Amino acid sequence: MKLDFYTRHSQLDEMQEQKLCKLESRGFWLLWWGLLAAIIVQSLVGQTAKAPIGEWVLFMLASLYMVVECIRNGIWDRHVKPNLCANILGSTVAGIAVFVWVYLKGRYWPGALCAGLCSALLCFAVLQFTAWLYHLRHNQLEHSEESEDEQ
Amino acid sequence: MPKNLKLKAARAEKDMTQAALAEAVGVSRQTVNAIEKGEYNPTIQLCRSICKVLGKTLDDLFWEE
């Protein structure tokens, strides 16, 4: 029997390839946010801490992949600049989100406040560090020497 | 993006359908249709292929006044 359902060469032209990339990108973000929502809902409805471990591992792997690849390619974000103001705002939003989440779980506001503050500080440190890495890589790519063919 | 009427006219001049032009340059008919309607901005490689098939220059087909 001849197998004729697979071809090594792409069957898509450049416009179809671009459209497929857009669809795949939307699919990725749909899964990313869906996974995050599923983890939060599971933790809020009283699942044990170990229950969403598979989801967490998958979520963290996907996030880590995006961060590493974006920095490697000298890309930060379409709209947000990697500066101190944006990082403070981003970590504040993260801290508030964690505060609300922990408060809804335990109804104990001092604990929630502590968790929120720690998360905000940790998030700020991670953002500052990744922004520094981004600047390093971006400068490296922008100031790389031209090849002899291009001179 | 405005419609690419120059491409449509050049194709008609050669008496080619969108499908024939698409086949000649190795893309789908929907891509040629999208270029003519101004919905897709083709790469320079595809622009060159289209120009070669239609016997026109890049300026003739893709330069906007």
Coordinates of N, CA and C in Angstrom, one line a residue:
Chain A
M1 N 0.8 -1.2 0.0 CA 0.0 0.0 0.0 C 0.9 1.3 0.0
K2 N 0.6 2.2 -0.9 CA 1.4 3.4 -1.0 C 0.9 4.4 0.0
L3 N 1.9 5.0 0.8 CA 1.5 6.0 1.8 C 1.6 7.4 1.1
D4 N 0.5 7.9 0.8 CA 0.5 9.2 0.1 C -0.2 10.3 0.8
F5 N -0.1 10.3 2.2 CA -0.8 11.3 3.0 C 0.2 12.3 3.6
Y6 N 1.5 12.0 3.3 CA 2.5 12.9 3.9 C 3.6 13.3 2.9
T7 N 3.9 14.6 2.9 CA 5.0 15.1 2.0 C 6.0 15.9 2.8
R8 N 7.3 15.7 2.5 CA 8.3 16.4 3.3 C 8.3 17.9 3.0
H9 N 7.9 18.2 1.8 CA 7.9 19.6 1.5 C 6.6 20.3 1.9
S10 N 6.6 21.5 2.3 CA 5.5 22.2 2.8 C 4.5 22.4 1.7
Q11 N 3.2 22.1 2.0 CA 2.2 22.3 0.9 C 1.6 23.7 1.0
L12 N 2.1 24.5 1.9 CA 1.6 25.9 2.1 C 2.4 26.9 1.4
D13 N 1.8 27.9 0.8 CA 2.6 29.0 0.3 C 2.8 30.0 1.4
E14 N 3.5 31.2 1.1 CA 3.9 32.1 2.1 C 2.7 32.7 2.9
M15 N 1.6 33.0 2.2 CA 0.5 33.6 2.9 C -0.2 32.6 3.8
Q16 N -0.3 31.4 3.3 CA -0.9 30.3 4.2 C 0.0 30.0 5.4
E17 N 1.3 30.1 5.1 CA 2.2 29.8 6.2 C 2.1 30.9 7.3
Q18 N 1.9 32.2 6.9 CA 1.7 33.3 7.8 C 0.4 33.1 8.6
K19 N -0.6 32.7 7.9 CA -1.9 32.5 8.5 C -1.9 31.4 9.5
L20 N -1.2 30.3 9.2 CA -1.0 29.1 10.1 C -0.3 29.5 11.3
C21 N 0.8 30.4 11.1 CA 1.6 30.9 12.3 C 0.7 31.7 13.2
K22 N -0.2 32.5 12.6 CA -1.1 33.3 13.5 C -2.1 32.4 14.2
L23 N -2.6 31.4 13.5 CA -3.6 30.5 14.2 C -2.9 29.7 15.3
E24 N -1.6 29.2 15.0 CA -0.9 28.5 16.0 C -0.6 29.4 17.2
S25 N -0.3 30.7 17.0 CA 0.0 31.6 18.0 C -1.2 31.8 18.9
R26 N -2.4 32.0 18.2 CA -3.6 32.2 19.0 C -3.9 30.9 19.8
G27 N -3.7 29.7 19.2 CA -3.9 28.5 19.9 C -3.1 28.3 21.1
F28 N -1.8 28.8 21.0 CA -0.9 28.7 22.1 C -1.4 29.6 23.3
W29 N -1.7 30.8 23.0 CA -2.2 31.7 24.1 C -3.5 31.3 24.7
L30 N -4.4 30.7 23.8 CA -5.6 30.2 24.4 C -5.3 29.1 25.4
L31 N -4.4 28.2 25.0 CA -4.0 27.1 25.9 C -3.3 27.6 27.2
W32 N -2.5 28.6 27.0 CA -1.7 29.2 28.1 C -2.6 29.8 29.1
W33 N -3.5 30.7 28.7 CA -4.5 31.3 29.6 C -5.5 30.3 30.2
G34 N -5.9 29.3 29.3 CA -6.8 28.3 29.8 C -6.2 27.4 30.9
L35 N -4.9 27.1 30.7 CA -4.2 26.3 31.7 C -4.1 27.1 33.0
L36 N -3.7 28.4 32.9 CA -3.6 29.2 34.1 C -5.0 29.3 34.8
A37 N -6.0 29.5 34.0 CA -7.4 29.6 34.6 C -7.7 28.2 35.3
A38 N -7.4 27.1 34.6 CA -7.7 25.8 35.2 C -7.0 25.6 36.5
I39 N -5.7 26.0 36.6 CA -4.9 25.8 37.8 C -5.5 26.6 38.9
I40 N -5.9 27.9 38.6 CA -6.4 28.8 39.6 C -7.8 28.2 40.1
V41 N -8.6 27.8 39.2 CA -9.9 27.3 39.6 C -9.8 26.1 40.4
Q42 N -8.9 25.2 40.0 CA -8.7 23.9 40.8 C -8.2 24.2 42.2
S43 N -7.3 25.2 42.3 CA -6.8 25.5 43.7 C -7.9 26.2 44.5
L44 N -8.8 27.0 43.9 CA -9.8 27.7 44.6 C -11.0 26.8 45.1
V45 N -11.2 25.7 44.3 CA -12.4 24.8 44.7 C -11.9 23.7 45.6
G46 N -10.7 23.9 46.1 CA -10.3 23.0 47.2 C -9.5 21.7 46.8
Q47 N -9.0 21.7 45.6 CA -8.2 20.5 45.2 C -6.9 20.6 46.1
T48 N -6.3 19.4 46.3 CA -5.1 19.4 47.1 C -3.9 20.0 46.3
A49 N -2.9 20.4 47.0 CA -1.8 21.1 46.3 C -1.1 20.3 45.2
K50 N -1.2 18.9 45.3 CA -0.5 18.1 44.3 C -1.3 17.9 43.1
A51 N -2.6 18.2 43.2 CA -3.5 17.8 42.1 C -3.1 18.4 40.8
P52 N -2.9 19.8 40.7 CA -2.6 20.3 39.4 C -1.1 20.3 39.1
I53 N -0.3 19.4 39.6 CA 1.1 19.4 39.4 C 1.5 19.3 37.9
G54 N 0.8 18.4 37.2 CA 1.0 18.2 35.8 C 0.8 19.5 35.0
E55 N -0.3 20.1 35.3 CA -0.7 21.4 34.7 C 0.4 22.4 35.0
W56 N 0.9 22.5 36.2 CA 1.9 23.4 36.6 C 3.2 23.2 35.8
V57 N 3.6 21.9 35.7 CA 4.9 21.6 35.0 C 4.8 22.1 33.6
L58 N 3.6 21.7 32.9 CA 3.4 22.1 31.5 C 3.4 23.6 31.4
F59 N 2.7 24.3 32.3 CA 2.6 25.7 32.2 C 4.0 26.4 32.4
M60 N 4.8 25.9 33.3 CA 6.1 26.5 33.6 C 7.0 26.2 32.4
L61 N 6.9 25.0 31.9 CA 7.8 24.7 30.7 C 7.5 25.6 29.5
A62 N 6.2 25.7 29.2 CA 5.8 26.6 28.1 C 6.3 28.0 28.3
S63 N 6.1 28.5 29.6 CA 6.5 29.9 29.9 C 8.0 30.1 29.8
L64 N 8.7 29.1 30.3 CA 10.2 29.1 30.3 C 10.7 29.1 28.8
Y65 N 10.1 28.3 28.0 CA 10.4 28.2 26.6 C 10.3 29.6 25.9
M66 N 9.1 30.2 26.2 CA 8.8 31.5 25.6 C 9.8 32.6 26.0
V67 N 10.1 32.6 27.3 CA 11.1 33.6 27.9 C 12.5 33.4 27.3
V68 N 12.9 32.1 27.3 CA 14.3 31.9 26.8 C 14.4 32.2 25.3
E69 N 13.4 31.8 24.5 CA 13.5 32.0 23.1 C 13.3 33.5 22.7
C70 N 12.5 34.2 23.4 CA 12.3 35.6 23.2 C 13.6 36.4 23.5
I71 N 14.2 36.1 24.6 CA 15.5 36.7 24.9 C 16.6 36.4 24.0
R72 N 16.6 35.1 23.6 CA 17.7 34.6 22.6 C 17.6 35.4 21.3
N73 N 16.3 35.7 20.9 CA 16.1 36.4 19.7 C 16.0 38.0 19.8
G74 N 16.3 38.4 21.1 CA 16.3 39.9 21.3 C 14.9 40.5 21.2
I75 N 13.9 39.8 21.6 CA 12.5 40.3 21.6 C 12.0 40.4 23.0
W76 N 11.3 41.5 23.3 CA 10.7 41.6 24.7 C 9.2 41.5 24.5
D77 N 8.6 42.6 24.0 CA 7.1 42.5 23.9 C 6.7 43.5 22.7
R78 N 5.5 43.3 22.2 CA 5.1 44.2 21.1 C 4.9 45.6 21.6
H79 N 4.3 45.8 22.8 CA 3.9 47.1 23.2 C 4.6 47.6 24.5
V80 N 5.0 46.7 25.4 CA 5.6 47.1 26.7 C 7.1 47.2 26.6
K81 N 7.7 48.3 27.1 CA 9.1 48.4 27.1 C 9.7 47.8 28.4
P82 N 10.9 47.3 28.3 CA 11.5 46.7 29.5 C 12.2 47.7 30.3
N83 N 11.5 48.6 31.0 CA 12.1 49.6 31.8 C 11.6 49.5 33.3
L84 N 12.1 50.3 34.1 CA 11.8 50.2 35.6 C 10.4 50.4 35.9
C85 N 9.8 51.4 35.2 CA 8.4 51.7 35.4 C 7.4 50.5 35.1
A86 N 7.7 50.0 33.9 CA 6.9 48.8 33.4 C 7.0 47.6 34.3
N87 N 8.3 47.4 34.8 CA 8.5 46.3 35.7 C 7.9 46.4 37.0
I88 N 7.9 47.7 37.6 CA 7.2 47.9 38.8 C 5.7 47.7 38.7
L89 N 5.2 48.2 37.6 CA 3.7 48.1 37.4 C 3.4 46.6 37.2
G90 N 4.2 45.8 36.4 CA 3.9 44.4 36.2 C 4.0 43.6 37.5
S91 N 5.0 43.9 38.3 CA 5.1 43.1 39.5 C 4.1 43.5 40.5
T92 N 3.6 44.8 40.5 CA 2.5 45.2 41.4 C 1.2 44.4 41.0
V93 N 0.9 44.3 39.7 CA -0.3 43.6 39.3 C -0.2 42.1 39.7
A94 N 1.0 41.6 39.5 CA 1.2 40.2 39.9 C 1.0 40.0 41.4
G95 N 1.6 40.9 42.2 CA 1.4 40.9 43.7 C -0.1 41.0 44.1
I96 N -0.8 41.9 43.4 CA -2.2 42.0 43.7 C -3.0 40.7 43.4
A97 N -2.6 40.2 42.2 CA -3.3 38.9 41.8 C -3.0 37.8 42.8
V98 N -1.8 37.7 43.3 CA -1.5 36.6 44.3 C -2.2 36.9 45.6
F99 N -2.2 38.2 46.0 CA -2.9 38.6 47.2 C -4.4 38.2 47.2
V100 N -5.1 38.5 46.1 CA -6.5 38.1 45.9 C -6.7 36.6 45.9
W101 N -5.8 35.9 45.2 CA -5.9 34.4 45.1 C -5.7 33.8 46.5
V102 N -4.6 34.2 47.2 CA -4.4 33.6 48.6 C -5.5 34.0 49.5
Y103 N -6.0 35.2 49.4 CA -7.1 35.7 50.3 C -8.3 34.8 50.1
L104 N -8.7 34.6 48.8 CA -9.9 33.8 48.5 C -9.7 32.4 49.0
K105 N -8.5 31.9 49.0 CA -8.3 30.5 49.4 C -8.4 30.4 50.9
G106 N -7.7 31.4 51.7 CA -7.6 31.2 53.1 C -8.4 32.2 53.9
R107 N -8.9 33.2 53.4 CA -9.7 34.3 54.1 C -8.8 34.8 55.3
Y108 N -7.5 34.9 55.1 CA -6.6 35.4 56.2 C -5.8 36.5 55.5
W109 N -6.2 37.7 55.7 CA -5.5 38.8 55.0 C -4.1 39.1 55.3
P110 N -3.6 38.9 56.6 CA -2.1 39.2 56.8 C -1.3 38.2 56.0
G111 N -1.7 36.9 55.9 CA -1.0 35.9 55.2 C -1.0 36.2 53.7
A112 N -2.2 36.7 53.2 CA -2.4 37.0 51.8 C -1.5 38.2 51.4
L113 N -1.4 39.2 52.4 CA -0.6 40.4 52.1 C 0.8 40.0 52.0
C114 N 1.3 39.1 52.9 CA 2.7 38.7 52.9 C 3.0 38.0 51.6
A115 N 2.1 37.1 51.2 CA 2.3 36.3 50.0 C 2.3 37.3 48.8
G116 N 1.4 38.2 48.8 CA 1.3 39.2 47.7 C 2.6 40.0 47.6
L117 N 3.1 40.5 48.8 CA 4.3 41.3 48.8 C 5.5 40.5 48.3
C118 N 5.6 39.3 48.8 CA 6.8 38.4 48.4 C 6.7 38.2 46.9
S119 N 5.5 37.9 46.4 CA 5.4 37.6 45.0 C 5.7 38.8 44.1
A120 N 5.3 40.0 44.6 CA 5.6 41.2 43.9 C 7.1 41.5 43.8
L121 N 7.8 41.2 45.0 CA 9.3 41.4 45.0 C 10.0 40.4 44.1
L122 N 9.5 39.2 44.2 CA 10.1 38.1 43.4 C 9.9 38.4 41.9
C123 N 8.7 38.8 41.6 CA 8.4 39.1 40.2 C 9.2 40.3 39.7
F124 N 9.4 41.3 40.5 CA 10.2 42.4 40.2 C 11.6 42.0 39.9
A125 N 12.2 41.2 40.8 CA 13.6 40.7 40.6 C 13.7 39.9 39.3
V126 N 12.7 39.1 39.0 CA 12.8 38.2 37.8 C 12.7 39.1 36.6
L127 N 11.8 40.1 36.6 CA 11.6 41.0 35.5 C 12.8 41.8 35.2
Q128 N 13.4 42.4 36.3 CA 14.7 43.1 36.2 C 15.8 42.3 35.6
F129 N 15.9 41.1 36.1 CA 16.9 40.2 35.6 C 16.7 39.8 34.1
T130 N 15.5 39.5 33.7 CA 15.2 39.1 32.3 C 15.4 40.4 31.4
A131 N 15.0 41.5 31.9 CA 15.2 42.8 31.2 C 16.6 43.0 30.9
W132 N 17.5 42.8 31.9 CA 18.9 43.0 31.8 C 19.5 42.0 30.7
L133 N 19.0 40.7 30.8 CA 19.4 39.7 29.8 C 19.0 40.2 28.4
Y134 N 17.7 40.7 28.3 CA 17.2 41.1 27.0 C 18.1 42.2 26.4
H135 N 18.4 43.2 27.3 CA 19.2 44.4 26.8 C 20.6 43.9 26.3
L136 N 21.2 42.9 27.1 CA 22.5 42.4 26.7 C 22.4 41.8 25.3
R137 N 21.4 40.9 25.1 CA 21.2 40.2 23.9 C 20.8 41.1 22.7
H138 N 19.9 42.0 23.0 CA 19.5 43.0 22.0 C 20.7 43.8 21.5
N139 N 21.5 44.3 22.4 CA 22.7 45.1 22.0 C 23.7 44.2 21.2
Q140 N 23.8 43.0 21.6 CA 24.7 42.0 20.9 C 24.2 41.9 19.4
L141 N 22.9 41.7 19.3 CA 22.4 41.5 17.9 C 22.4 42.7 17.1
E142 N 22.1 43.9 17.7 CA 22.1 45.1 17.0 C 23.5 45.6 16.6
H143 N 24.5 45.2 17.4 CA 25.9 45.7 17.1 C 26.8 44.6 16.5
S144 N 26.2 43.5 16.1 CA 27.0 42.4 15.5 C 27.7 42.9 14.2
E145 N 28.8 42.5 13.9 CA 29.6 43.0 12.7 C 28.9 42.5 11.5
E146 N 28.9 43.3 10.5 CA 28.4 42.9 9.2 C 29.3 41.9 8.5
S147 N 28.6 41.0 7.8 CA 29.5 40.0 7.1 C 30.1 40.6 5.9
E148 N 31.2 40.0 5.4 CA 32.0 40.6 4.3 C 31.1 40.8 3.1
D149 N 30.2 39.9 2.9 CA 29.3 40.0 1.7 C 28.5 41.3 1.7
E150 N 28.1 41.7 2.9 CA 27.2 42.9 3.1 C 28.0 44.2 3.0
Q151 N 29.3 44.2 3.1 CA 30.1 45.4 3.2 C 30.3 46.0 1.8
Chain B
M1 N -4.6 48.5 3.0 CA -3.8 48.4 1.8 C -4.8 48.6 0.6
P2 N -4.4 49.4 -0.4 CA -5.3 49.5 -1.6 C -5.3 48.3 -2.5
K3 N -6.3 48.2 -3.3 CA -6.3 47.1 -4.3 C -5.2 47.2 -5.3
N4 N -4.6 46.1 -5.7 CA -3.6 46.1 -6.7 C -4.2 45.9 -8.1
L5 N -4.7 47.0 -8.7 CA -5.3 47.0 -10.0 C -4.3 46.8 -11.1
K6 N -3.1 47.2 -10.9 CA -2.1 47.1 -11.9 C -1.8 45.6 -12.1
L7 N -1.7 44.8 -11.1 CA -1.5 43.4 -11.2 C -2.7 42.7 -11.9
K8 N -3.9 43.1 -11.6 CA -5.0 42.6 -12.2 C -5.0 42.9 -13.7
A9 N -4.7 44.1 -14.0 CA -4.6 44.5 -15.5 C -3.6 43.7 -16.2
A10 N -2.4 43.6 -15.6 CA -1.3 42.9 -16.2 C -1.6 41.4 -16.5
R11 N -2.3 40.9 -15.5 CA -2.8 39.5 -15.6 C -3.8 39.3 -16.8
A12 N -4.7 40.3 -16.8 CA -5.7 40.3 -17.9 C -5.0 40.4 -19.3
E13 N -4.0 41.3 -19.3 CA -3.3 41.5 -20.5 C -2.7 40.2 -21.1
K14 N -2.2 39.4 -20.2 CA -1.6 38.1 -20.5 C -2.7 37.0 -20.7
D15 N -3.9 37.4 -20.5 CA -5.0 36.5 -20.6 C -4.9 35.3 -19.6
M16 N -4.5 35.6 -18.4 CA -4.3 34.6 -17.4 C -5.4 34.7 -16.3
T17 N -5.8 33.5 -15.9 CA -6.7 33.6 -14.7 C -5.9 33.7 -13.5
Q18 N -6.5 33.9 -12.3 CA -5.8 33.9 -11.1 C -5.2 32.6 -10.8
A19 N -5.9 31.5 -11.1 CA -5.4 30.2 -10.9 C -4.2 29.9 -11.7
A20 N -4.2 30.4 -13.0 CA -3.0 30.1 -13.9 C -1.8 30.9 -13.4
L21 N -2.0 32.1 -13.0 CA -0.9 32.9 -12.4 C -0.4 32.2 -11.1
A22 N -1.3 31.8 -10.3 CA -0.9 31.1 -9.0 C -0.1 29.9 -9.3
E23 N -0.5 29.1 -10.3 CA 0.2 27.9 -10.6 C 1.6 28.2 -11.1
A24 N 1.7 29.3 -12.0 CA 3.0 29.7 -12.6 C 4.0 30.1 -11.5
V25 N 3.5 30.8 -10.5 CA 4.5 31.3 -9.5 C 4.5 30.4 -8.2
G26 N 3.7 29.3 -8.2 CA 3.8 28.3 -7.2 C 3.2 28.7 -5.9
V27 N 2.0 29.4 -6.0 CA 1.3 29.7 -4.7 C -0.2 29.3 -5.0
S28 N -1.0 29.5 -4.0 CA -2.4 29.1 -4.1 C -3.2 30.3 -4.8
R29 N -4.4 30.0 -5.3 CA -5.2 31.0 -6.0 C -5.6 32.1 -4.9
Q30 N -5.9 31.6 -3.7 CA -6.3 32.5 -2.7 C -5.3 33.6 -2.4
T31 N -4.0 33.2 -2.5 CA -2.9 34.2 -2.3 C -2.9 35.2 -3.4
V32 N -3.0 34.8 -4.6 CA -3.1 35.8 -5.7 C -4.3 36.7 -5.6
N33 N -5.4 36.1 -5.2 CA -6.6 36.9 -5.0 C -6.4 37.9 -3.9
A34 N -5.8 37.5 -2.8 CA -5.5 38.4 -1.6 C -4.6 39.5 -2.0
I35 N -3.6 39.2 -2.9 CA -2.7 40.3 -3.3 C -3.4 41.3 -4.2
E36 N -4.3 40.8 -5.1 CA -5.0 41.8 -5.9 C -6.0 42.6 -5.1
K37 N -6.6 42.0 -4.1 CA -7.5 42.7 -3.2 C -6.8 43.6 -2.2
G38 N -5.5 43.5 -2.2 CA -4.8 44.4 -1.2 C -4.8 43.8 0.2
E39 N -5.2 42.6 0.4 CA -5.3 42.0 1.7 C -4.0 41.3 2.2
Y40 N -3.1 41.1 1.2 CA -1.9 40.4 1.6 C -0.7 41.1 0.9
N41 N 0.4 41.4 1.7 CA 1.6 42.0 1.3 C 2.6 41.0 0.9
P42 N 2.8 40.7 -0.3 CA 3.7 39.5 -0.7 C 5.2 39.8 -0.4
T43 N 6.0 38.7 -0.3 CA 7.4 38.9 -0.1 C 8.0 39.4 -1.4
I44 N 9.3 39.9 -1.3 CA 9.9 40.3 -2.5 C 10.2 39.2 -3.5
Q45 N 10.4 38.0 -3.0 CA 10.6 36.8 -3.9 C 9.4 36.6 -4.7
L46 N 8.2 36.6 -4.0 CA 7.0 36.4 -4.8 C 6.7 37.5 -5.7
C47 N 7.0 38.7 -5.3 CA 6.8 39.9 -6.2 C 7.6 39.6 -7.5
R48 N 8.9 39.2 -7.3 CA 9.7 39.0 -8.5 C 9.2 37.9 -9.4
S49 N 8.8 36.8 -8.8 CA 8.2 35.7 -9.5 C 7.0 36.2 -10.4
I50 N 6.2 36.9 -9.8 CA 5.0 37.4 -10.5 C 5.4 38.3 -11.6
C51 N 6.4 39.2 -11.4 CA 6.9 40.1 -12.4 C 7.4 39.3 -13.6
K52 N 8.2 38.3 -13.3 CA 8.8 37.5 -14.4 C 7.8 36.8 -15.2
V53 N 6.8 36.3 -14.6 CA 5.7 35.6 -15.3 C 4.9 36.5 -16.2
L54 N 4.6 37.7 -15.6 CA 3.8 38.7 -16.4 C 4.6 39.6 -17.3
G55 N 5.9 39.5 -17.2 CA 6.8 40.3 -18.1 C 6.8 41.8 -17.7
K56 N 6.7 42.0 -16.4 CA 6.7 43.4 -15.9 C 7.8 43.7 -14.9
T57 N 8.0 44.9 -14.6 CA 9.0 45.2 -13.6 C 8.3 45.4 -12.2
L58 N 9.1 45.4 -11.2 CA 8.5 45.6 -9.8 C 7.8 47.0 -9.8
D59 N 8.4 48.0 -10.4 CA 7.8 49.3 -10.4 C 6.4 49.3 -11.1
D60 N 6.4 48.5 -12.2 CA 5.1 48.5 -13.0 C 4.0 47.9 -12.1
L61 N 4.3 46.9 -11.3 CA 3.2 46.2 -10.6 C 3.0 46.6 -9.1
F62 N 4.1 47.0 -8.5 CA 4.0 47.2 -7.0 C 4.4 48.6 -6.5
W63 N 4.7 49.5 -7.4 CA 5.1 50.8 -7.0 C 3.8 51.6 -6.8
E64 N 3.6 52.2 -5.7 CA 2.4 53.1 -5.5 C 2.8 54.5 -5.7
E65 N 2.0 55.2 -6.5 CA 2.3 56.6 -6.8 C 2.0 57.5 -5.6

